[in-house]
Short mmCIF file of C-alpha atoms in Angstrom, two decimals:
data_model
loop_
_atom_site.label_atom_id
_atom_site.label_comp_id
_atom_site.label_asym_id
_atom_site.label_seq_id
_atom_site.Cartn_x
_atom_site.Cartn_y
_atom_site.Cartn_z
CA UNK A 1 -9.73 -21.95 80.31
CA UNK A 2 -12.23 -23.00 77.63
CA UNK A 3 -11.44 -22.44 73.98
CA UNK A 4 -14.21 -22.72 71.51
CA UNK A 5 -13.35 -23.91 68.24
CA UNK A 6 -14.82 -20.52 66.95
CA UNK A 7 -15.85 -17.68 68.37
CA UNK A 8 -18.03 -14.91 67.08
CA UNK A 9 -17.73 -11.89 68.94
CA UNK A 10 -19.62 -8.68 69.21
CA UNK A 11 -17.67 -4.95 69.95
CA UNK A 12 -14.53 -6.82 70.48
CA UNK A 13 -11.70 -6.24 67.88
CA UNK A 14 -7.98 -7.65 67.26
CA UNK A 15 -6.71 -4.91 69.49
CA UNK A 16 -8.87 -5.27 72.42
CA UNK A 17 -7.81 -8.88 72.27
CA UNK A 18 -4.30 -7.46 73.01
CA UNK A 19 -5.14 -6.24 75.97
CA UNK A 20 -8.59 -8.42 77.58
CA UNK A 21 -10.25 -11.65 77.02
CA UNK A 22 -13.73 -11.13 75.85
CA UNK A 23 -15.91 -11.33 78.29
CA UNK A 24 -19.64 -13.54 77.57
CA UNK A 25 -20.99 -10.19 76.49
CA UNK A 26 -18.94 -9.97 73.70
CA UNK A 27 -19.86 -13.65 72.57
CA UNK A 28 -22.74 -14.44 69.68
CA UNK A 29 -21.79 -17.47 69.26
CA UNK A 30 -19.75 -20.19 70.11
CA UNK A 31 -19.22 -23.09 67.82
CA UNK A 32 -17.36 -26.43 69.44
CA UNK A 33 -16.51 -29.27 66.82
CA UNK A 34 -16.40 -32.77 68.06
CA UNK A 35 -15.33 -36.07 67.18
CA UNK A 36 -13.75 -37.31 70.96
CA UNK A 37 -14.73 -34.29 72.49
CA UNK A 38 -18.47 -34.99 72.24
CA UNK A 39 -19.26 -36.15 75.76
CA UNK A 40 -17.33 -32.96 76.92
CA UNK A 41 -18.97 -30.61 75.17
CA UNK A 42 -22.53 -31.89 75.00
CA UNK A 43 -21.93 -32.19 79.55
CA UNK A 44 -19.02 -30.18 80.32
CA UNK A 45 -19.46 -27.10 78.18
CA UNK A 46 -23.27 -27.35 77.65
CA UNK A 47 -23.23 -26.48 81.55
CA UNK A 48 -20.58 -23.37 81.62
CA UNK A 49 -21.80 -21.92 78.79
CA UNK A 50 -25.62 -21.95 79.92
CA UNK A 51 -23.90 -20.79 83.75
CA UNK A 52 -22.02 -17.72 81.71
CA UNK A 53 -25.22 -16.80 79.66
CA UNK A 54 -24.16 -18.00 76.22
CA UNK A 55 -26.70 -16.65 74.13
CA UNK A 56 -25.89 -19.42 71.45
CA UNK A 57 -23.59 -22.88 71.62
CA UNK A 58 -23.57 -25.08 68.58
CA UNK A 59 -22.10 -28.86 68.20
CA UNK A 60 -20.96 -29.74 65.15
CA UNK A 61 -21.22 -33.20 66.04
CA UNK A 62 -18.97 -35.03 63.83
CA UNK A 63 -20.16 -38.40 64.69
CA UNK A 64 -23.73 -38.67 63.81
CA UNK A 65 -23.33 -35.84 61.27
CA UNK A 66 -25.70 -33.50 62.49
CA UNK A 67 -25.21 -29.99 64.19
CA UNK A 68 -27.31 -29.31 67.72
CA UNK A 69 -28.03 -26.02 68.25
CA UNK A 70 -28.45 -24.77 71.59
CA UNK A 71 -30.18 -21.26 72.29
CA UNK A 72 -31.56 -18.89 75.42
CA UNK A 73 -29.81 -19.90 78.32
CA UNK A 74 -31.72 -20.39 81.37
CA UNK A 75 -29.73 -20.08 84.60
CA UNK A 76 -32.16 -20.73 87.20
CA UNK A 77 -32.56 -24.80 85.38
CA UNK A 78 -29.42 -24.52 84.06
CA UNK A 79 -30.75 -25.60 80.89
CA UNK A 80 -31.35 -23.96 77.06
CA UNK A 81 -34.68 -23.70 76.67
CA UNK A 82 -34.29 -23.67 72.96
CA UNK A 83 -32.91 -26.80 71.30
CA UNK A 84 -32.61 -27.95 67.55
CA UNK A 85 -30.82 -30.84 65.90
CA UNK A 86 -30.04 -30.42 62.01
CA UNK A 87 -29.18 -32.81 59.59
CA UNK A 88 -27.84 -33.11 56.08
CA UNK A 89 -30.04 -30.75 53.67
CA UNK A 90 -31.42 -28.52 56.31
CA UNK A 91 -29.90 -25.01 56.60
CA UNK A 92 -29.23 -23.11 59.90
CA UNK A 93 -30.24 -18.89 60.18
CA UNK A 94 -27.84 -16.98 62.74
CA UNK A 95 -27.00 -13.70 63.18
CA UNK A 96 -28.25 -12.78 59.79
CA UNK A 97 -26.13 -15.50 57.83
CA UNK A 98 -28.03 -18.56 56.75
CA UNK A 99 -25.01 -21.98 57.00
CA UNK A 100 -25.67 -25.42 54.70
CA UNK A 101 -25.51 -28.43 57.23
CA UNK A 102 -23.45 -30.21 54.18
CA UNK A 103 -20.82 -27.60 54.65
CA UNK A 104 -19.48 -28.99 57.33
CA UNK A 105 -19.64 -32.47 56.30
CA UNK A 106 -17.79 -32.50 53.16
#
């Protein structure tokens, strides 16, 4: 079973939790963090989560300092079709919450 470092999740509450795993149409966004888990989820994860409709995957790539952001899964390539790389000093917009790339890289 995967496990995202974080999970945002839409009409899904602590309760429901209790009794289901969300399904991918309870999931915004999915964030993975990686330092020795980069191959893995750049490969690995980039594949399920484009196979299961992810609307929106980001790395936090711990590495190179930089946060890819991966968005409208294609199924039939298998493939996002939108993909961004930020760095230091740029600022991401989401699901009506703007995030500082230096945030995560303190």
């Amino acid at each position: 079973m995967l496990e995202p470092d974080i999970s945002v999740l839409e009409g899904y509450d602590a309760k429901s939790m209790m009794l289901n795993h969300p399904t991918s149409k309870n999931v915004r966004l999915l964030v993975e963090v990686a330092l020795s888990s980069l191959n893995i989820d750049r490969e690995l994860k980039y594949q399920i989560y484009v196979e299961h409709d992810i609307l929106e995957f980001w790395i936090v790539d711990l590495v190179h300092f930089v946060v890819h952001v991966y968005k409208q899964p294609n199924k039939e390539s298998r493939l996002y079709e939108n993909v961004q790389t930020y760095t230091r000093g740029q600022r991401i917009r989401t699901l009506s919450v703007e995030v500082s790339i230096d945030d995560f890289f303190l």
